[in-house]
């Protein structure tokens, strides 16, 4: 019974275009969401977060949008760069419940 | 200024043996979390510890698995009588507080292979 779902296992985007990674959750009690990025053979690294009282948080090329009524959040990366190629995990508080991840490939 | 250190990076055990995974949190961090990642799966929470205390072990299997975070030394995740299904990547993370939305800093993981 997955509480945090990332339904797209992979995404391929051209360099310079926008990458949109999606995440759905089922528990309306979640009050904080985070995105982590993971390279092979490394641990996840924190990317960006959003509190449930907000609907948008922006940090440079990364923006996270939260739609509480739809229990949906998305991570936008623009412009996408080849170095962004990694697996992206959506996670929800507390104790960080992770989705299965989306592997992003940015092609030059 | 070392990050979260996990060792060993790779651990091979035969069925029935014990596996001990170590995690040294970032300097100044007193909160440690263990996660397990099975192939093609996301990271699953196992246990959350503070120094000398288990705060939340809701993700730990009921048998064979235990964790500790002593006053001195690293946190240890111990798996007794390993089975093939225990083969996974085990990640440790640490934080300085346990506040809402607190960022966790992850180690590079220990890849456990059970033969």
PDB file of C-alpha atoms in Angstrom:
ATOM      1  CA  UNK A   1       0.000   0.000   0.000  1.00  0.00           C
ATOM      2  CA  UNK A   2       2.043   2.898  -1.315  1.00  0.00           C
ATOM      3  CA  UNK A   3       1.390   6.205   0.345  1.00  0.00           C
ATOM      4  CA  UNK A   4       3.689   8.083  -2.023  1.00  0.00           C
ATOM      5  CA  UNK A   5       3.564   7.191  -5.694  1.00  0.00           C
ATOM      6  CA  UNK A   6       5.749   8.154  -8.590  1.00  0.00           C
ATOM      7  CA  UNK A   7       4.010   6.566 -11.531  1.00  0.00           C
ATOM      8  CA  UNK A   8       6.611   7.326 -14.165  1.00  0.00           C
ATOM      9  CA  UNK A   9       9.686   5.150 -13.697  1.00  0.00           C
ATOM     10  CA  UNK A  10      11.607   7.110 -16.306  1.00  0.00           C
ATOM     11  CA  UNK A  11      11.595  10.385 -18.200  1.00  0.00           C
ATOM     12  CA  UNK A  12      13.748  11.543 -21.091  1.00  0.00           C
ATOM     13  CA  UNK A  13      14.135  15.231 -21.882  1.00  0.00           C
ATOM     14  CA  UNK A  14      16.225  17.278 -24.267  1.00  0.00           C
ATOM     15  CA  UNK A  15      18.813  19.616 -22.789  1.00  0.00           C
ATOM     16  CA  UNK A  16      17.422  23.096 -22.287  1.00  0.00           C
ATOM     17  CA  UNK A  17      13.810  21.949 -22.099  1.00  0.00           C
ATOM     18  CA  UNK A  18      11.650  21.599 -19.009  1.00  0.00           C
ATOM     19  CA  UNK A  19      11.592  18.399 -16.961  1.00  0.00           C
ATOM     20  CA  UNK A  20       8.419  17.725 -14.993  1.00  0.00           C
ATOM     21  CA  UNK A  21       8.464  14.960 -12.413  1.00  0.00           C
ATOM     22  CA  UNK A  22       5.226  13.992 -10.741  1.00  0.00           C
ATOM     23  CA  UNK A  23       4.308  12.557  -7.381  1.00  0.00           C
ATOM     24  CA  UNK A  24       0.970  11.577  -5.843  1.00  0.00           C
ATOM     25  CA  UNK A  25       0.209  10.823  -2.228  1.00  0.00           C
ATOM     26  CA  UNK A  26      -2.699   9.319  -0.386  1.00  0.00           C
ATOM     27  CA  UNK A  27      -2.338  10.545   3.183  1.00  0.00           C
ATOM     28  CA  UNK A  28      -3.840  13.983   3.680  1.00  0.00           C
ATOM     29  CA  UNK A  29      -2.011  14.223   7.021  1.00  0.00           C
ATOM     30  CA  UNK A  30       1.333  14.669   5.301  1.00  0.00           C
ATOM     31  CA  UNK A  31       2.472  18.181   6.029  1.00  0.00           C
ATOM     32  CA  UNK A  32       5.874  18.388   4.396  1.00  0.00           C
ATOM     33  CA  UNK A  33       7.262  17.119   1.122  1.00  0.00           C
ATOM     34  CA  UNK A  34      10.820  16.853  -0.097  1.00  0.00           C
ATOM     35  CA  UNK A  35      12.551  15.932  -3.310  1.00  0.00           C
ATOM     36  CA  UNK A  36      15.811  14.035  -3.290  1.00  0.00           C
ATOM     37  CA  UNK A  37      18.168  13.316  -6.145  1.00  0.00           C
ATOM     38  CA  UNK A  38      20.235  10.166  -6.343  1.00  0.00           C
ATOM     39  CA  UNK A  39      23.185   9.241  -8.515  1.00  0.00           C
ATOM     40  CA  UNK A  40      24.240   5.584  -8.904  1.00  0.00           C
ATOM     41  CA  UNK A  41      26.261   4.214  -5.998  1.00  0.00           C
ATOM     42  CA  UNK A  42      25.597   7.331  -3.918  1.00  0.00           C
ATOM     43  CA  UNK A  43      23.119   8.228  -1.226  1.00  0.00           C
ATOM     44  CA  UNK A  44      20.208  10.568  -1.969  1.00  0.00           C
ATOM     45  CA  UNK A  45      20.876  14.288  -1.678  1.00  0.00           C
ATOM     46  CA  UNK A  46      18.285  16.853  -0.708  1.00  0.00           C
ATOM     47  CA  UNK A  47      17.050  19.045  -3.525  1.00  0.00           C
ATOM     48  CA  UNK A  48      14.032  21.103  -2.501  1.00  0.00           C
ATOM     49  CA  UNK A  49      11.095  20.946  -0.115  1.00  0.00           C
ATOM     50  CA  UNK A  50       7.649  22.409   0.393  1.00  0.00           C
ATOM     51  CA  UNK A  51       5.370  22.792   3.349  1.00  0.00           C
ATOM     52  CA  UNK A  52       1.718  21.875   2.970  1.00  0.00           C
ATOM     53  CA  UNK A  53       0.742  25.469   3.732  1.00  0.00           C
ATOM     54  CA  UNK A  54       2.334  26.583   0.490  1.00  0.00           C
ATOM     55  CA  UNK A  55       1.592  25.740  -3.108  1.00  0.00           C
ATOM     56  CA  UNK A  56       4.918  26.654  -4.659  1.00  0.00           C
ATOM     57  CA  UNK A  57       8.561  26.809  -3.708  1.00  0.00           C
ATOM     58  CA  UNK A  58      11.332  27.877  -6.031  1.00  0.00           C
ATOM     59  CA  UNK A  59      15.095  27.483  -5.822  1.00  0.00           C
ATOM     60  CA  UNK A  60      17.036  28.427  -8.919  1.00  0.00           C
ATOM     61  CA  UNK A  61      16.168  26.070 -11.738  1.00  0.00           C
ATOM     62  CA  UNK A  62      14.018  23.918  -9.454  1.00  0.00           C
ATOM     63  CA  UNK A  63      10.397  24.615  -8.562  1.00  0.00           C
ATOM     64  CA  UNK A  64       8.066  22.378  -6.618  1.00  0.00           C
ATOM     65  CA  UNK A  65       4.307  22.765  -6.933  1.00  0.00           C
ATOM     66  CA  UNK A  66       1.826  21.332  -4.468  1.00  0.00           C
ATOM     67  CA  UNK A  67      -1.866  20.739  -5.204  1.00  0.00           C
ATOM     68  CA  UNK A  68      -3.352  19.627  -1.898  1.00  0.00           C
ATOM     69  CA  UNK A  69      -6.841  19.029  -3.214  1.00  0.00           C
ATOM     70  CA  UNK A  70      -5.464  16.615  -5.792  1.00  0.00           C
ATOM     71  CA  UNK A  71      -2.818  15.250  -3.400  1.00  0.00           C
ATOM     72  CA  UNK A  72      -0.279  15.865  -6.104  1.00  0.00           C
ATOM     73  CA  UNK A  73       3.074  17.536  -6.301  1.00  0.00           C
ATOM     74  CA  UNK A  74       5.466  18.089  -9.126  1.00  0.00           C
ATOM     75  CA  UNK A  75       9.078  19.109  -9.565  1.00  0.00           C
ATOM     76  CA  UNK A  76       9.933  21.347 -12.494  1.00  0.00           C
ATOM     77  CA  UNK A  77      13.503  21.682 -13.692  1.00  0.00           C
ATOM     78  CA  UNK A  78      14.117  24.398 -16.232  1.00  0.00           C
ATOM     79  CA  UNK A  79      16.283  24.512 -18.161  1.00  0.00           C
ATOM     80  CA  UNK A  80      17.266  20.860 -17.868  1.00  0.00           C
ATOM     81  CA  UNK A  81      20.969  20.043 -18.015  1.00  0.00           C
ATOM     82  CA  UNK A  82      22.750  16.736 -18.670  1.00  0.00           C
ATOM     83  CA  UNK A  83      24.084  16.843 -15.095  1.00  0.00           C
ATOM     84  CA  UNK A  84      20.490  16.629 -13.870  1.00  0.00           C
ATOM     85  CA  UNK A  85      20.346  13.022 -15.097  1.00  0.00           C
ATOM     86  CA  UNK A  86      19.663  11.007 -11.950  1.00  0.00           C
ATOM     87  CA  UNK A  87      16.868   9.260 -10.088  1.00  0.00           C
ATOM     88  CA  UNK A  88      14.523  11.676  -8.347  1.00  0.00           C
ATOM     89  CA  UNK A  89      12.603  10.635  -5.257  1.00  0.00           C
ATOM     90  CA  UNK A  90       9.614  12.357  -3.812  1.00  0.00           C
ATOM     91  CA  UNK A  91       9.281  11.958  -0.031  1.00  0.00           C
ATOM     92  CA  UNK A  92       6.687  12.897   2.550  1.00  0.00           C
ATOM     93  CA  UNK A  93       6.913  13.530   6.261  1.00  0.00           C
ATOM     94  CA  UNK A  94       7.362  12.221   8.738  1.00  0.00           C
ATOM     95  CA  UNK A  95      10.230   9.795   8.748  1.00  0.00           C
ATOM     96  CA  UNK A  96      10.310  10.424   5.017  1.00  0.00           C
ATOM     97  CA  UNK A  97       8.101   8.008   3.136  1.00  0.00           C
ATOM     98  CA  UNK A  98       9.645   7.735  -0.307  1.00  0.00           C
ATOM     99  CA  UNK A  99       8.189   7.063  -3.726  1.00  0.00           C
ATOM    100  CA  UNK A 100       9.895   4.561  -6.019  1.00  0.00           C
ATOM    101  CA  UNK A 101      11.664   7.261  -7.953  1.00  0.00           C
ATOM    102  CA  UNK A 102      11.764   8.557 -11.508  1.00  0.00           C
ATOM    103  CA  UNK A 103      14.910   8.183 -13.553  1.00  0.00           C
ATOM    104  CA  UNK A 104      15.501  11.386 -15.463  1.00  0.00           C
ATOM    105  CA  UNK A 105      17.734  11.364 -18.527  1.00  0.00           C
ATOM    106  CA  UNK A 106      18.639  14.697 -20.046  1.00  0.00           C
ATOM    107  CA  UNK A 107      20.036  14.319 -23.539  1.00  0.00           C
ATOM    108  CA  UNK A 108      22.509  16.867 -24.916  1.00  0.00           C
TER     109      UNK A 108
ATOM    110  CA  UNK B   1      34.112  17.978   7.320  1.00  0.00           C
ATOM    111  CA  UNK B   2      32.984  14.435   6.656  1.00  0.00           C
ATOM    112  CA  UNK B   3      29.433  13.663   5.747  1.00  0.00           C
ATOM    113  CA  UNK B   4      27.541  10.585   6.835  1.00  0.00           C
ATOM    114  CA  UNK B   5      29.926   7.646   6.704  1.00  0.00           C
ATOM    115  CA  UNK B   6      28.746   4.126   6.148  1.00  0.00           C
ATOM    116  CA  UNK B   7      30.834   1.004   6.133  1.00  0.00           C
ATOM    117  CA  UNK B   8      31.365  -1.329   4.617  1.00  0.00           C
ATOM    118  CA  UNK B   9      30.285  -0.182   1.149  1.00  0.00           C
ATOM    119  CA  UNK B  10      29.774  -3.759   0.091  1.00  0.00           C
ATOM    120  CA  UNK B  11      29.078  -6.728   2.321  1.00  0.00           C
ATOM    121  CA  UNK B  12      28.706 -10.308   1.205  1.00  0.00           C
ATOM    122  CA  UNK B  13      27.214 -12.885   3.544  1.00  0.00           C
ATOM    123  CA  UNK B  14      26.057 -16.448   3.216  1.00  0.00           C
ATOM    124  CA  UNK B  15      22.606 -17.428   4.324  1.00  0.00           C
ATOM    125  CA  UNK B  16      22.438 -17.810   8.079  1.00  0.00           C
ATOM    126  CA  UNK B  17      25.334 -15.475   8.843  1.00  0.00           C
ATOM    127  CA  UNK B  18      25.089 -12.141  10.608  1.00  0.00           C
ATOM    128  CA  UNK B  19      25.460  -8.767   8.922  1.00  0.00           C
ATOM    129  CA  UNK B  20      26.555  -5.642  10.760  1.00  0.00           C
ATOM    130  CA  UNK B  21      26.225  -2.309   9.036  1.00  0.00           C
ATOM    131  CA  UNK B  22      27.779   0.785  10.536  1.00  0.00           C
ATOM    132  CA  UNK B  23      26.851   4.423  10.250  1.00  0.00           C
ATOM    133  CA  UNK B  24      28.668   7.455  11.612  1.00  0.00           C
ATOM    134  CA  UNK B  25      26.415  10.512  11.398  1.00  0.00           C
ATOM    135  CA  UNK B  26      27.591  13.942  10.391  1.00  0.00           C
ATOM    136  CA  UNK B  27      29.402  15.837  13.095  1.00  0.00           C
ATOM    137  CA  UNK B  28      26.928  17.428  15.455  1.00  0.00           C
ATOM    138  CA  UNK B  29      24.026  15.233  14.347  1.00  0.00           C
ATOM    139  CA  UNK B  30      22.340  13.151  16.995  1.00  0.00           C
ATOM    140  CA  UNK B  31      19.466  11.750  14.940  1.00  0.00           C
ATOM    141  CA  UNK B  32      20.004   8.685  12.768  1.00  0.00           C
ATOM    142  CA  UNK B  33      17.661   6.994  10.332  1.00  0.00           C
ATOM    143  CA  UNK B  34      18.035   3.708   8.477  1.00  0.00           C
ATOM    144  CA  UNK B  35      16.429   2.997   5.120  1.00  0.00           C
ATOM    145  CA  UNK B  36      16.444  -0.040   2.863  1.00  0.00           C
ATOM    146  CA  UNK B  37      16.209   0.026  -0.909  1.00  0.00           C
ATOM    147  CA  UNK B  38      15.270  -3.165  -2.683  1.00  0.00           C
ATOM    148  CA  UNK B  39      15.959  -3.431  -6.431  1.00  0.00           C
ATOM    149  CA  UNK B  40      13.560  -1.291  -8.480  1.00  0.00           C
ATOM    150  CA  UNK B  41      12.005   0.056  -5.289  1.00  0.00           C
ATOM    151  CA  UNK B  42      12.109   3.311  -3.387  1.00  0.00           C
ATOM    152  CA  UNK B  43      13.738   3.754  -0.031  1.00  0.00           C
ATOM    153  CA  UNK B  44      11.745   2.279   2.811  1.00  0.00           C
ATOM    154  CA  UNK B  45      12.033   3.652   6.312  1.00  0.00           C
ATOM    155  CA  UNK B  46      13.230   1.155   8.861  1.00  0.00           C
ATOM    156  CA  UNK B  47      14.129   2.876  12.114  1.00  0.00           C
ATOM    157  CA  UNK B  48      14.826   6.264  13.687  1.00  0.00           C
ATOM    158  CA  UNK B  49      17.206   6.573  16.601  1.00  0.00           C
ATOM    159  CA  UNK B  50      18.642   9.225  18.822  1.00  0.00           C
ATOM    160  CA  UNK B  51      21.610   8.645  21.053  1.00  0.00           C
ATOM    161  CA  UNK B  52      20.898   5.517  23.105  1.00  0.00           C
ATOM    162  CA  UNK B  53      17.213   5.553  22.202  1.00  0.00           C
ATOM    163  CA  UNK B  54      15.044   3.980  19.534  1.00  0.00           C
ATOM    164  CA  UNK B  55      12.402   6.554  18.681  1.00  0.00           C
ATOM    165  CA  UNK B  56      10.501   4.824  15.888  1.00  0.00           C
ATOM    166  CA  UNK B  57      11.084   1.287  14.676  1.00  0.00           C
ATOM    167  CA  UNK B  58       7.814   0.908  12.817  1.00  0.00           C
ATOM    168  CA  UNK B  59       9.605  -0.079   9.612  1.00  0.00           C
ATOM    169  CA  UNK B  60      11.808  -2.757  11.104  1.00  0.00           C
ATOM    170  CA  UNK B  61      10.995  -6.402  10.427  1.00  0.00           C
ATOM    171  CA  UNK B  62       9.858  -8.028  13.643  1.00  0.00           C
ATOM    172  CA  UNK B  63      12.541 -10.681  13.652  1.00  0.00           C
ATOM    173  CA  UNK B  64      16.284 -10.820  12.992  1.00  0.00           C
ATOM    174  CA  UNK B  65      16.723  -7.048  12.627  1.00  0.00           C
ATOM    175  CA  UNK B  66      17.925  -4.729  15.354  1.00  0.00           C
ATOM    176  CA  UNK B  67      19.486  -1.285  15.543  1.00  0.00           C
ATOM    177  CA  UNK B  68      21.352   0.709  18.112  1.00  0.00           C
ATOM    178  CA  UNK B  69      22.969   4.099  18.436  1.00  0.00           C
ATOM    179  CA  UNK B  70      25.187   4.012  21.511  1.00  0.00           C
ATOM    180  CA  UNK B  71      26.428   7.005  23.420  1.00  0.00           C
ATOM    181  CA  UNK B  72      29.833   6.531  21.867  1.00  0.00           C
ATOM    182  CA  UNK B  73      30.509   5.149  18.423  1.00  0.00           C
ATOM    183  CA  UNK B  74      28.503   4.594  15.272  1.00  0.00           C
ATOM    184  CA  UNK B  75      24.970   3.421  14.826  1.00  0.00           C
ATOM    185  CA  UNK B  76      24.756  -0.277  14.016  1.00  0.00           C
ATOM    186  CA  UNK B  77      22.114  -2.073  11.994  1.00  0.00           C
ATOM    187  CA  UNK B  78      22.328  -5.771  12.727  1.00  0.00           C
ATOM    188  CA  UNK B  79      20.731  -8.507  10.709  1.00  0.00           C
ATOM    189  CA  UNK B  80      20.901 -11.990  12.158  1.00  0.00           C
ATOM    190  CA  UNK B  81      20.599 -15.194  10.137  1.00  0.00           C
ATOM    191  CA  UNK B  82      20.469 -13.369   6.836  1.00  0.00           C
ATOM    192  CA  UNK B  83      18.332 -14.679   3.993  1.00  0.00           C
ATOM    193  CA  UNK B  84      18.495 -13.918   0.272  1.00  0.00           C
ATOM    194  CA  UNK B  85      15.595 -11.489   0.588  1.00  0.00           C
ATOM    195  CA  UNK B  86      17.756  -9.278   2.806  1.00  0.00           C
ATOM    196  CA  UNK B  87      19.922  -8.428  -0.201  1.00  0.00           C
ATOM    197  CA  UNK B  88      19.471  -4.700  -0.691  1.00  0.00           C
ATOM    198  CA  UNK B  89      21.121  -1.329  -0.351  1.00  0.00           C
ATOM    199  CA  UNK B  90      20.928  -0.010   3.200  1.00  0.00           C
ATOM    200  CA  UNK B  91      21.173   3.735   3.640  1.00  0.00           C
ATOM    201  CA  UNK B  92      21.772   5.657   6.783  1.00  0.00           C
ATOM    202  CA  UNK B  93      20.843   9.313   7.178  1.00  0.00           C
ATOM    203  CA  UNK B  94      21.372  11.833   9.925  1.00  0.00           C
ATOM    204  CA  UNK B  95      19.987  15.169  10.989  1.00  0.00           C
ATOM    205  CA  UNK B  96      20.709  17.723  13.672  1.00  0.00           C
ATOM    206  CA  UNK B  97      17.116  17.983  14.837  1.00  0.00           C
ATOM    207  CA  UNK B  98      13.876  16.146  14.341  1.00  0.00           C
ATOM    208  CA  UNK B  99      11.813  19.125  13.304  1.00  0.00           C
ATOM    209  CA  UNK B 100       9.185  18.995  10.594  1.00  0.00           C
ATOM    210  CA  UNK B 101      10.768  18.923   7.183  1.00  0.00           C
ATOM    211  CA  UNK B 102      14.229  18.506   8.627  1.00  0.00           C
ATOM    212  CA  UNK B 103      16.646  17.687   5.855  1.00  0.00           C
ATOM    213  CA  UNK B 104      18.269  14.332   6.125  1.00  0.00           C
ATOM    214  CA  UNK B 105      21.822  13.849   4.968  1.00  0.00           C
ATOM    215  CA  UNK B 106      22.422  10.401   3.545  1.00  0.00           C
ATOM    216  CA  UNK B 107      25.467   8.194   3.449  1.00  0.00           C
ATOM    217  CA  UNK B 108      26.516   6.323   0.322  1.00  0.00           C
ATOM    218  CA  UNK B 109      24.929   3.132   1.527  1.00  0.00           C
ATOM    219  CA  UNK B 110      25.971  -0.448   2.181  1.00  0.00           C
ATOM    220  CA  UNK B 111      25.141  -2.952  -0.525  1.00  0.00           C
ATOM    221  CA  UNK B 112      24.381  -6.255   1.181  1.00  0.00           C
ATOM    222  CA  UNK B 113      24.507  -9.379  -0.949  1.00  0.00           C
ATOM    223  CA  UNK B 114      23.373 -12.661   0.540  1.00  0.00           C
ATOM    224  CA  UNK B 115      24.594 -15.764  -1.266  1.00  0.00           C
TER     225      UNK B 115
END
